[in-house]
Coordinates of C-alpha atoms (C1' of nucleotides) in Angstrom, one line a residue:
Chain G
M1 CA 0.0 0.0 0.0
F2 CA 1.5 3.3 -1.1
V3 CA 0.8 6.9 -0.5
R4 CA -1.0 8.3 -3.4
I5 CA 0.5 11.6 -4.6
T6 CA -1.9 13.7 -6.6
T7 CA -0.9 15.8 -9.6
D8 CA -1.7 18.9 -7.6
S9 CA 1.1 18.2 -5.2
I10 CA 3.8 18.3 -7.9
P11 CA 5.3 21.8 -7.7
R12 CA 4.3 23.8 -10.8
P13 CA 5.7 27.2 -11.5
N14 CA 2.6 29.3 -12.1
S15 CA 4.2 32.3 -13.8
L16 CA 7.2 32.9 -15.9
R17 CA 8.5 35.0 -13.0
D18 CA 8.4 31.9 -10.8
L19 CA 10.7 30.2 -13.3
G20 CA 13.5 32.2 -11.9
M21 CA 12.9 35.6 -13.2
R22 CA 13.2 38.2 -10.5
S23 CA 13.0 41.5 -12.2
E24 CA 15.0 43.2 -9.4
S25 CA 17.7 40.6 -9.4
N26 CA 18.1 40.1 -13.1
A27 CA 17.7 43.0 -15.4
M28 CA 18.6 41.0 -18.5
V29 CA 15.3 39.2 -18.5
S30 CA 12.6 41.1 -20.3
L31 CA 9.0 40.2 -19.8
S32 CA 7.2 41.7 -22.8
E33 CA 3.6 41.2 -23.9
F34 CA 2.0 40.4 -27.2
S35 CA -1.5 40.0 -28.5
Y36 CA -2.9 37.8 -31.2
R37 CA -6.3 38.0 -32.8
K38 CA -8.6 35.0 -32.8
G39 CA -7.4 32.3 -35.2
T40 CA -3.9 33.7 -35.8
E41 CA -0.7 31.7 -35.5
I42 CA 1.7 32.3 -32.7
Y43 CA 4.4 30.0 -34.0
G44 CA 4.7 27.1 -36.4
E45 CA 6.1 23.6 -36.1
K46 CA 9.8 23.4 -37.0
E47 CA 10.3 27.1 -36.4
P48 CA 13.2 28.1 -34.1
A49 CA 12.0 28.2 -30.5
D50 CA 13.3 31.6 -29.4
Y51 CA 10.6 32.4 -26.9
V52 CA 8.6 30.9 -24.1
Y53 CA 5.0 32.1 -23.6
Q54 CA 2.5 32.4 -20.9
V55 CA -1.2 33.0 -21.5
K56 CA -2.2 36.3 -19.9
S57 CA -5.7 36.2 -21.3
G58 CA -7.5 34.1 -23.9
A59 CA -6.7 30.5 -25.0
V60 CA -4.3 28.7 -27.3
R61 CA -4.3 25.4 -29.2
S62 CA -1.2 23.5 -30.1
Y63 CA -1.4 20.9 -32.8
K64 CA 0.4 18.7 -35.4
L65 CA -0.8 18.2 -39.0
L66 CA -0.5 15.3 -41.3
S67 CA 0.2 16.1 -45.0
D68 CA -3.4 15.5 -46.0
G69 CA -4.8 17.9 -43.3
R70 CA -5.7 15.6 -40.5
R71 CA -5.0 17.5 -37.3
Q72 CA -4.2 16.4 -33.8
I73 CA -4.4 18.9 -31.0
G74 CA -1.9 18.0 -28.3
A75 CA -3.0 20.6 -25.7
F76 CA -5.1 23.6 -24.9
H77 CA -3.3 26.4 -23.1
L78 CA -5.5 28.5 -20.8
V79 CA -4.9 31.6 -18.7
G80 CA -1.8 31.1 -16.6
D81 CA -0.4 28.2 -18.7
I82 CA 3.1 28.3 -20.0
F83 CA 3.8 26.9 -23.4
G84 CA 6.4 26.9 -26.2
L85 CA 9.1 25.6 -23.9
E86 CA 11.1 23.2 -26.0
N87 CA 14.5 21.8 -25.1
G88 CA 15.8 21.4 -28.6
G89 CA 16.0 24.4 -30.9
E90 CA 12.7 24.1 -32.6
H91 CA 9.0 24.0 -31.9
R92 CA 7.3 20.7 -32.1
F93 CA 3.8 22.1 -32.5
T94 CA 2.0 24.8 -34.3
T95 CA 0.1 27.1 -31.9
E96 CA -2.8 29.4 -32.6
A97 CA -4.9 31.8 -30.6
I98 CA -8.4 30.3 -30.2
V99 CA -9.9 33.6 -29.2
D100 CA -8.2 37.0 -28.9
T101 CA -5.3 36.3 -26.7
T102 CA -2.5 38.2 -24.9
V103 CA 0.7 36.4 -23.9
R104 CA 3.7 37.3 -21.9
L105 CA 7.0 36.1 -23.4
V106 CA 10.6 35.7 -22.5
R107 CA 13.6 34.8 -24.6
R108 CA 14.4 31.1 -24.2
Q109 CA 18.1 31.9 -24.1
S110 CA 17.6 34.0 -21.0
L111 CA 16.0 31.0 -19.2
E112 CA 18.7 28.6 -20.2
T113 CA 21.4 31.0 -19.1
V114 CA 19.9 31.3 -15.7
A115 CA 19.2 27.6 -15.5
Q116 CA 22.9 26.8 -15.9
S117 CA 23.8 28.6 -12.7
D118 CA 20.6 28.2 -10.7
A119 CA 19.6 24.7 -9.8
M120 CA 16.3 25.9 -8.6
V121 CA 15.4 27.2 -12.0
A122 CA 16.7 24.1 -13.7
Q123 CA 14.4 22.0 -11.4
N124 CA 11.5 24.1 -12.4
L125 CA 12.1 23.6 -16.1
L126 CA 12.3 19.9 -15.5
S127 CA 9.2 19.9 -13.4
M128 CA 7.2 21.7 -16.1
T129 CA 8.4 19.3 -18.8
T130 CA 7.5 16.4 -16.6
N131 CA 4.0 17.8 -16.2
N132 CA 3.7 18.1 -19.9
L133 CA 4.9 14.5 -20.3
Q134 CA 2.4 13.3 -17.8
H135 CA -0.4 15.0 -19.6
A136 CA 0.7 13.4 -22.9
E137 CA 0.9 10.0 -21.3
D138 CA -2.6 10.2 -20.0
H139 CA -3.8 11.4 -23.4
M140 CA -2.2 8.5 -25.1
L141 CA -4.4 6.2 -23.0
L142 CA -7.4 8.2 -24.0
L143 CA -6.6 8.3 -27.7
G144 CA -5.6 4.6 -27.9
R145 CA -8.2 3.0 -25.7
K146 CA -11.2 5.0 -24.7
T147 CA -14.7 5.2 -26.4
S148 CA -16.1 8.5 -27.7
L149 CA -18.3 8.9 -24.6
E150 CA -15.4 8.3 -22.3
R151 CA -13.2 10.8 -24.2
V152 CA -15.8 13.5 -24.0
A153 CA -16.4 12.8 -20.3
A154 CA -12.7 13.0 -19.6
F155 CA -12.5 16.3 -21.6
L156 CA -15.3 17.9 -19.6
L157 CA -13.7 16.9 -16.3
E158 CA -10.3 18.2 -17.4
M159 CA -11.8 21.6 -18.5
D160 CA -13.9 21.7 -15.3
K161 CA -10.8 21.5 -13.2
R162 CA -9.1 24.2 -15.3
L163 CA -11.6 26.8 -16.1
T164 CA -14.9 26.5 -14.2
A165 CA -15.9 29.8 -12.6
A166 CA -19.1 30.2 -10.6
G167 CA -20.3 26.8 -11.6
V168 CA -20.3 27.4 -15.3
M169 CA -17.6 26.3 -17.7
A170 CA -17.2 28.7 -20.7
L171 CA -15.4 26.7 -23.4
P172 CA -13.3 28.9 -25.6
M173 CA -12.8 26.2 -28.3
S174 CA -15.2 24.9 -31.0
R175 CA -16.5 21.4 -31.4
R176 CA -13.9 20.9 -34.2
D177 CA -11.1 21.8 -31.8
I178 CA -12.5 19.4 -29.2
A179 CA -12.8 16.7 -31.8
D180 CA -9.2 17.1 -32.9
Y181 CA -8.1 17.1 -29.3
L182 CA -9.9 13.8 -28.7
G183 CA -9.2 12.1 -31.9
L184 CA -12.9 12.2 -33.0
T185 CA -15.1 14.1 -35.5
L186 CA -17.0 17.1 -34.5
E187 CA -20.3 15.2 -35.1
T188 CA -19.3 12.5 -32.7
V189 CA -18.4 15.1 -30.1
S190 CA -21.8 16.8 -30.6
R191 CA -23.7 13.5 -30.3
A192 CA -21.8 12.6 -27.1
L193 CA -22.6 16.0 -25.6
S194 CA -26.3 15.6 -26.5
R195 CA -26.3 12.2 -24.9
L196 CA -24.8 13.5 -21.7
H197 CA -27.4 16.2 -21.8
E198 CA -30.1 13.6 -22.1
L199 CA -28.6 11.7 -19.2
G200 CA -28.8 14.8 -17.0
V201 CA -25.1 14.9 -16.5
L202 CA -24.7 18.4 -17.9
G203 CA -26.8 21.5 -18.8
F204 CA -26.3 24.3 -21.4
V205 CA -26.4 27.9 -20.3
G206 CA -28.0 30.6 -22.4
N207 CA -28.2 30.3 -26.2
T208 CA -24.6 29.6 -27.0
Q209 CA -23.6 26.0 -26.8
R210 CA -20.2 26.7 -25.3
Q211 CA -21.3 27.4 -21.7
I212 CA -21.8 24.2 -19.8
V213 CA -22.8 23.4 -16.3
L214 CA -21.8 20.0 -14.9
L215 CA -24.7 18.7 -13.0
D216 CA -23.3 15.3 -11.9
R217 CA -19.5 15.1 -11.7
Q218 CA -19.8 11.8 -10.0
Q219 CA -21.6 10.2 -12.9
L220 CA -19.3 11.8 -15.3
A221 CA -16.3 10.4 -13.6
G222 CA -18.0 7.0 -13.8
L223 CA -18.3 7.4 -17.5
D224 CA -14.7 8.3 -17.9
L225 CA -13.1 5.4 -16.0
Q226 CA -9.5 6.2 -15.3
P227 CA -7.7 3.5 -13.3
Chain J
M1 CA 13.1 28.8 -44.3
F2 CA 14.6 27.1 -41.2
V3 CA 17.3 24.6 -40.5
R4 CA 15.7 21.3 -39.8
I5 CA 17.2 19.7 -36.7
T6 CA 16.7 16.0 -36.6
T7 CA 15.9 14.0 -33.5
D8 CA 19.3 12.4 -33.7
S9 CA 21.1 15.6 -33.2
I10 CA 19.5 16.1 -29.7
P11 CA 22.1 15.0 -27.2
R12 CA 20.9 11.8 -25.5
P13 CA 22.8 10.2 -22.7
N14 CA 23.4 6.6 -23.7
S15 CA 24.2 5.1 -20.4
L16 CA 23.4 5.7 -16.8
R17 CA 27.0 6.5 -16.3
D18 CA 26.7 9.3 -18.8
L19 CA 24.0 10.8 -16.7
G20 CA 26.8 11.9 -14.4
M21 CA 27.9 8.8 -12.7
R22 CA 31.7 8.5 -12.7
S23 CA 32.5 5.6 -10.6
E24 CA 36.0 7.0 -9.8
S25 CA 34.6 10.4 -8.7
N26 CA 31.5 9.4 -6.9
A27 CA 31.6 6.3 -4.8
M28 CA 28.1 6.8 -3.4
V29 CA 26.5 5.8 -6.7
S30 CA 26.0 2.1 -7.0
L31 CA 25.3 0.6 -10.4
S32 CA 23.8 -2.8 -9.6
E33 CA 22.2 -5.2 -11.9
F34 CA 19.0 -7.2 -11.8
S35 CA 17.3 -9.8 -14.0
Y36 CA 13.7 -10.5 -14.7
R37 CA 12.1 -13.5 -16.3
K38 CA 9.9 -13.1 -19.3
G39 CA 6.5 -11.7 -18.4
T40 CA 7.4 -10.5 -14.9
E41 CA 6.7 -7.1 -13.5
I42 CA 9.6 -4.7 -12.8
Y43 CA 7.5 -2.1 -11.1
G44 CA 3.8 -1.1 -11.0
E45 CA 2.0 2.1 -11.6
K46 CA 1.7 4.3 -8.5
E47 CA 4.6 2.6 -6.8
P48 CA 7.3 4.8 -5.3
A49 CA 9.9 5.5 -8.0
D50 CA 13.1 4.7 -6.1
Y51 CA 15.2 3.5 -9.0
V52 CA 16.1 4.4 -12.5
Y53 CA 16.7 1.5 -14.9
Q54 CA 18.7 0.9 -18.1
V55 CA 18.1 -2.2 -20.2
K56 CA 21.3 -4.2 -20.4
S57 CA 19.7 -7.1 -22.4
G58 CA 16.2 -8.0 -23.3
A59 CA 13.2 -5.7 -23.8
V60 CA 10.6 -4.0 -21.6
R61 CA 7.1 -2.7 -22.1
S62 CA 5.5 0.1 -20.1
Y63 CA 1.8 0.5 -20.0
K64 CA -1.3 1.9 -18.4
L65 CA -4.5 -0.1 -17.7
L66 CA -8.2 0.9 -17.6
S67 CA -10.3 -0.8 -14.9
D68 CA -11.8 -3.1 -17.4
G69 CA -8.5 -4.4 -18.6
R70 CA -8.0 -2.3 -21.7
R71 CA -4.3 -1.6 -22.0
Q72 CA -2.2 1.1 -23.6
I73 CA 1.5 0.6 -24.0
G74 CA 3.3 3.9 -23.9
A75 CA 6.7 2.7 -24.9
F76 CA 9.0 -0.2 -25.5
H77 CA 12.4 0.0 -23.9
L78 CA 15.2 -1.8 -25.8
V79 CA 18.8 -2.5 -25.1
G80 CA 20.5 0.7 -23.9
D81 CA 17.3 2.6 -23.2
I82 CA 16.8 4.3 -19.8
F83 CA 13.4 4.1 -18.2
G84 CA 11.7 4.6 -14.8
L85 CA 12.8 8.1 -14.5
E86 CA 10.0 10.0 -12.9
N87 CA 10.2 13.5 -11.5
G88 CA 7.5 13.0 -9.0
G89 CA 7.7 10.3 -6.4
E90 CA 5.8 7.6 -8.1
H91 CA 5.8 5.6 -11.3
R92 CA 3.2 6.5 -13.9
F93 CA 3.4 3.2 -15.8
T94 CA 3.6 -0.5 -15.0
T95 CA 6.6 -2.1 -16.6
E96 CA 7.2 -5.7 -17.5
A97 CA 10.0 -7.7 -19.1
I98 CA 8.9 -8.8 -22.5
V99 CA 11.6 -11.5 -22.7
D100 CA 14.2 -12.5 -20.1
T101 CA 15.8 -9.1 -19.3
T102 CA 18.7 -7.8 -17.3
V103 CA 18.8 -4.2 -16.2
R104 CA 21.2 -1.9 -14.5
L105 CA 19.8 0.3 -11.8
V106 CA 20.6 3.3 -9.7
R107 CA 18.8 4.9 -6.8
R108 CA 16.9 7.9 -8.0
Q109 CA 18.0 9.9 -5.0
S110 CA 21.6 9.5 -6.0
L111 CA 20.8 11.1 -9.3
E112 CA 18.9 14.0 -7.8
T113 CA 21.6 14.7 -5.3
V114 CA 24.2 14.9 -8.1
A115 CA 21.8 17.0 -10.3
Q116 CA 21.5 19.6 -7.6
S117 CA 25.2 20.5 -7.8
D118 CA 26.0 19.5 -11.3
A119 CA 24.3 21.6 -14.0
M120 CA 25.5 19.1 -16.7
V121 CA 23.7 16.2 -15.1
A122 CA 20.6 18.3 -14.6
Q123 CA 20.7 19.2 -18.3
N124 CA 20.9 15.5 -19.2
L125 CA 17.9 14.7 -17.0
L126 CA 15.9 17.4 -18.8
S127 CA 17.1 16.2 -22.2
M128 CA 16.0 12.7 -21.5
T129 CA 12.6 13.8 -20.3
T130 CA 12.2 16.0 -23.4
N131 CA 13.0 13.0 -25.6
N132 CA 10.3 11.0 -23.8
L133 CA 7.9 13.9 -24.2
Q134 CA 8.6 14.2 -27.9
H135 CA 8.0 10.5 -28.4
A136 CA 4.7 10.8 -26.6
E137 CA 3.7 13.8 -28.7
D138 CA 4.4 12.0 -31.9
H139 CA 2.5 9.0 -30.6
M140 CA -0.6 11.1 -29.8
L141 CA -0.7 12.0 -33.5
L142 CA -0.5 8.4 -34.4
L143 CA -3.2 7.3 -32.0
G144 CA -5.5 10.1 -32.7
R145 CA -5.4 10.4 -36.4
K146 CA -3.6 7.6 -38.3
T147 CA -5.2 4.5 -40.0
S148 CA -4.2 1.0 -39.0
L149 CA -1.9 0.6 -42.0
E150 CA -0.2 3.9 -41.2
R151 CA 0.3 2.9 -37.6
V152 CA 1.9 -0.4 -38.4
A153 CA 4.1 1.2 -41.0
A154 CA 5.2 3.8 -38.5
F155 CA 5.9 1.1 -35.9
L156 CA 8.0 -0.9 -38.3
L157 CA 10.1 2.2 -39.2
E158 CA 10.5 3.0 -35.5
M159 CA 11.7 -0.5 -34.7
D160 CA 13.9 -0.6 -37.8
K161 CA 15.8 2.4 -36.5
R162 CA 16.1 1.0 -33.1
L163 CA 16.9 -2.7 -33.4
T164 CA 17.7 -3.8 -36.9
A165 CA 20.9 -5.8 -37.1
A166 CA 22.3 -7.3 -40.3
G167 CA 19.2 -6.4 -42.2
V168 CA 16.7 -8.3 -40.1
M169 CA 14.6 -7.0 -37.3
A170 CA 13.9 -9.4 -34.5
L171 CA 10.9 -8.2 -32.7
P172 CA 10.8 -9.2 -29.1
M173 CA 7.1 -8.3 -28.6
S174 CA 4.0 -10.2 -29.5
R175 CA 1.2 -9.0 -31.9
R176 CA -0.9 -8.2 -28.8
D177 CA 1.9 -5.9 -27.5
I178 CA 2.2 -4.2 -30.8
A179 CA -1.6 -3.8 -31.0
D180 CA -1.7 -2.3 -27.5
Y181 CA 1.1 0.1 -28.4
L182 CA -0.7 1.2 -31.6
G183 CA -4.3 1.4 -30.2
L184 CA -5.5 -1.6 -32.4
T185 CA -6.4 -5.2 -31.9
L186 CA -3.9 -8.0 -32.6
E187 CA -6.0 -9.2 -35.5
T188 CA -5.8 -5.8 -37.2
V189 CA -2.1 -5.7 -36.7
S190 CA -1.8 -9.2 -38.2
R191 CA -3.8 -8.2 -41.2
A192 CA -1.8 -5.1 -41.8
L193 CA 1.4 -7.1 -41.7
S194 CA 0.0 -9.6 -44.1
R195 CA -1.0 -6.8 -46.4
L196 CA 2.4 -5.2 -46.3
H197 CA 3.8 -8.7 -47.1
E198 CA 1.6 -9.0 -50.1
L199 CA 2.6 -5.5 -51.2
G200 CA 6.3 -6.7 -51.2
V201 CA 7.2 -4.1 -48.5
L202 CA 8.5 -6.7 -46.0
G203 CA 9.5 -10.3 -45.8
F204 CA 9.4 -12.9 -43.0
V205 CA 12.6 -14.8 -42.0
G206 CA 12.5 -18.4 -40.9
N207 CA 9.5 -20.0 -39.3
T208 CA 8.9 -17.5 -36.6
Q209 CA 6.8 -14.5 -37.5
R210 CA 8.9 -12.1 -35.4
Q211 CA 11.8 -11.8 -37.7
I212 CA 11.1 -9.3 -40.4
V213 CA 13.1 -7.8 -43.3
L214 CA 12.1 -4.5 -44.6
L215 CA 12.3 -4.7 -48.4
D216 CA 11.2 -1.2 -49.3
R217 CA 11.6 1.5 -46.7
Q218 CA 10.8 4.1 -49.2
Q219 CA 7.3 2.7 -49.8
L220 CA 6.8 2.1 -46.1
A221 CA 7.6 5.7 -45.4
G222 CA 5.1 6.7 -48.0
L223 CA 2.5 4.6 -46.2
D224 CA 3.3 6.2 -42.9
L225 CA 2.9 9.8 -43.9
Q226 CA 4.4 12.1 -41.2
P227 CA 4.5 15.8 -42.0
Chain Y
dC1 C1' -31.7 41.5 -42.8
dG2 C1' -29.0 38.7 -45.5
dG3 C1' -24.9 35.8 -45.3
dG4 C1' -22.0 32.7 -43.0
dG5 C1' -20.0 30.1 -39.5
dG6 C1' -21.0 26.9 -35.7
dC7 C1' -23.9 23.3 -34.0
dT8 C1' -27.2 19.5 -34.1
dT9 C1' -29.4 15.6 -36.1
dG10 C1' -30.4 11.9 -39.4
dA11 C1' -29.1 8.3 -42.9
dG12 C1' -25.9 5.4 -44.8
dG13 C1' -21.3 3.4 -45.2
dC14 C1' -16.8 1.7 -43.9
dC15 C1' -13.0 0.5 -41.2
dA16 C1' -11.6 -1.7 -37.3
dC17 C1' -13.5 -4.9 -33.8
dT18 C1' -15.5 -9.3 -32.3
dC19 C1' -16.0 -14.0 -32.5
dA20 C1' -14.4 -18.1 -34.3
dA21 C1' -11.7 -21.7 -36.4
dC22 C1' -7.4 -23.4 -37.6
dG23 C1' -2.2 -24.2 -38.2
dA24 C1' 2.3 -23.7 -36.3
dT25 C1' 5.5 -23.6 -32.6
dA26 C1' 7.6 -24.3 -28.2
dG27 C1' 7.6 -26.1 -23.8
dT28 C1' 6.3 -30.2 -20.7
dG29 C1' 6.2 -34.6 -19.0
dG30 C1' 5.7 -39.5 -19.7
Chain M
dC1 C1' 11.3 -39.5 -28.6
dC2 C1' 6.7 -38.5 -28.8
dA3 C1' 2.1 -37.1 -27.4
dC4 C1' 0.0 -33.3 -25.0
dT5 C1' -0.9 -28.7 -24.1
dA6 C1' -0.6 -23.8 -24.1
dT7 C1' 0.7 -19.9 -26.6
dC8 C1' 1.0 -17.3 -30.7
dG9 C1' -0.3 -16.0 -35.2
dT10 C1' -3.3 -16.0 -39.4
dT11 C1' -7.5 -15.8 -41.7
dG12 C1' -12.6 -15.5 -42.4
dA13 C1' -17.4 -13.9 -41.4
dG14 C1' -20.2 -10.8 -39.4
dT15 C1' -21.1 -6.8 -36.4
dG16 C1' -20.9 -2.2 -34.7
dG17 C1' -19.1 2.3 -33.5
dC18 C1' -17.5 6.1 -35.5
dC19 C1' -17.1 8.5 -39.9
dT20 C1' -19.1 10.7 -44.1
dC21 C1' -22.4 13.2 -46.3
dA22 C1' -26.3 16.0 -46.0
dA23 C1' -30.0 19.1 -44.3
dG24 C1' -31.6 22.4 -41.3
dC25 C1' -31.4 25.6 -37.2
dC26 C1' -29.6 29.3 -34.6
dC27 C1' -26.8 33.1 -33.6
dC28 C1' -23.7 36.5 -34.7
dC29 C1' -22.1 40.1 -37.5
dG30 C1' -21.5 42.9 -41.2

DNA sequence: CGGGGGCTTGAGGCCACTCAACGATAGTGG
DNA sequence: CCACTATCGTTGAGTGGCCTCAAGCCCCCG
C-alpha cells in the first residue's frame, strides 16, 4: 500500500517569473507582452524556439498536422499556462490563438542561461516538462483505448478543473477543436454532448452551446473510467 | 526557411554512467544489476519511484490499464534505453519484461543529489525527459489520427531504426503488445502485416513470424505519412 | 436583414472490432 | 522420442461504433 501523490502536489511554477525571473535581481530578463487575434498563428512547427510564452488572457491550441490535413491537437493552453518551452531548438507544435489572446513572453536563451547557474530554475524547467509529459501519457491512453463517450467525459472533467468559474464552464474552443483534441469528428463530439445532456449529466447555459454546467460530476467520472 | 534539426542531433545520454555517474569520482552511486524473467513485472503504476533503470539485455514494455482491462502501451524499452525516470515520487506506468531481461539500476535519490550540484547532469535529465515527451507527442498524433496501416508502417520504421541488425529486425514483442502500443487489436495488426507482405514491402525470415526484413523502406515511409 | 459560421441531427457506409476456427511452434512430462 | 498442451499468429465472417455526407437551425455580425 502506497501513499497516493496527486498531480496537484507536484510543484508547478505558475508564472514565468516563478521560473526564476526576479526583475529586481536580473535585469537582463525582459517580460514583454504580445496580443494575437482569434485564429492567428503564434508560431509554427519546426520554427526556431526563441521564446517561451504564458497566456495572460485568452486561449491557445497547439497541434500537429498530417500532410493531408488531419489534425491532432496536443494541448489547450488556458490563462496562466506556460507553453512553447522546447528543449531542442525548434517548436514541435504549431500554436494558434483560439480567441483574442494576450501572452507574456521571455527569450528562451535567458531562461537557459539562468538555469545553468541556478539549480532551482533548472528544477522548475524539469518539473514543467514532466507535467507536460504526464499529460501526454494520459492522453495516449485516452486516444488509444477510450470510447467516444469516455473521451468527452474526460475532456469535460479536465476543463472543469481548469476553467470553471461560478459553476459554469465557458469553453473557448469549437466542437472541431474538441474533436481534434480527442481524436474524433465534430459530429461525434456533438452527439456525445447531446447524450450527456439527455442523461442529465450536464446542462447548457444561455443560447450559446459553449457554456456548460456540470450537474453530476460523480456520474461523469464514472463514465470516464480512469484506473 | 529554417534549418531542420533531426531527433538524432539532440544529445541523448546513452548510459546511466553518462548521466553523471563517474565511478571514480563518486563512490556513493551504486550501479547494480538485476534480472527479470519473461513476463514478470519490474514495477507497478503508483509505486514509489526509487530506482532508474537501463536495459542491459532483453526488452521492456511500459503501459497503463483501464479498470476493465484495456491496455495502452506507452513505450518499448530496448537495449540501452533508460526508463523509470519520474520526476514526482511515483511511477506513472507499469513495466514488465517482454523477454528475459537484465537491467542496470541506480537509486533515484543519487541522481537527484548529483543533479543539484552539477548543471551538466541536470541538463541530461531534462534532455531525457524532453525526448520522452517528444515521443509521446508523436504517438498522440499516431493514436488520434492515423489509420491501421499507417500505424503499423510507423511502428516498423521506428523499430527498424532501433533494433535492426544485419538487415533483419527481430521483434521481441507479440502481436498483442504491438496492438496495445498502436491502439489496435492484434487481428488488425496481423492483417496489416499480411497486407504489407503482399505488397512486397516486407518479408518474414525463418518460421517464426517475429523476424522481419524491410524490403522497401521508401514505400513504407510513404504509407506512414508524417508531416 | 441577408450571409456565413457553428452546432445539431439523421441516414448510410466503412474501417476496425468481435467471434471463431485453424495451423504452427515451443515447452512439458511421460 | 513422442504425445500433449498452451501460446501465438493468421484468416474468415459478421457486427458495430464512429465517420461521411447532408440538411436544417440558430446566432452572430456585417
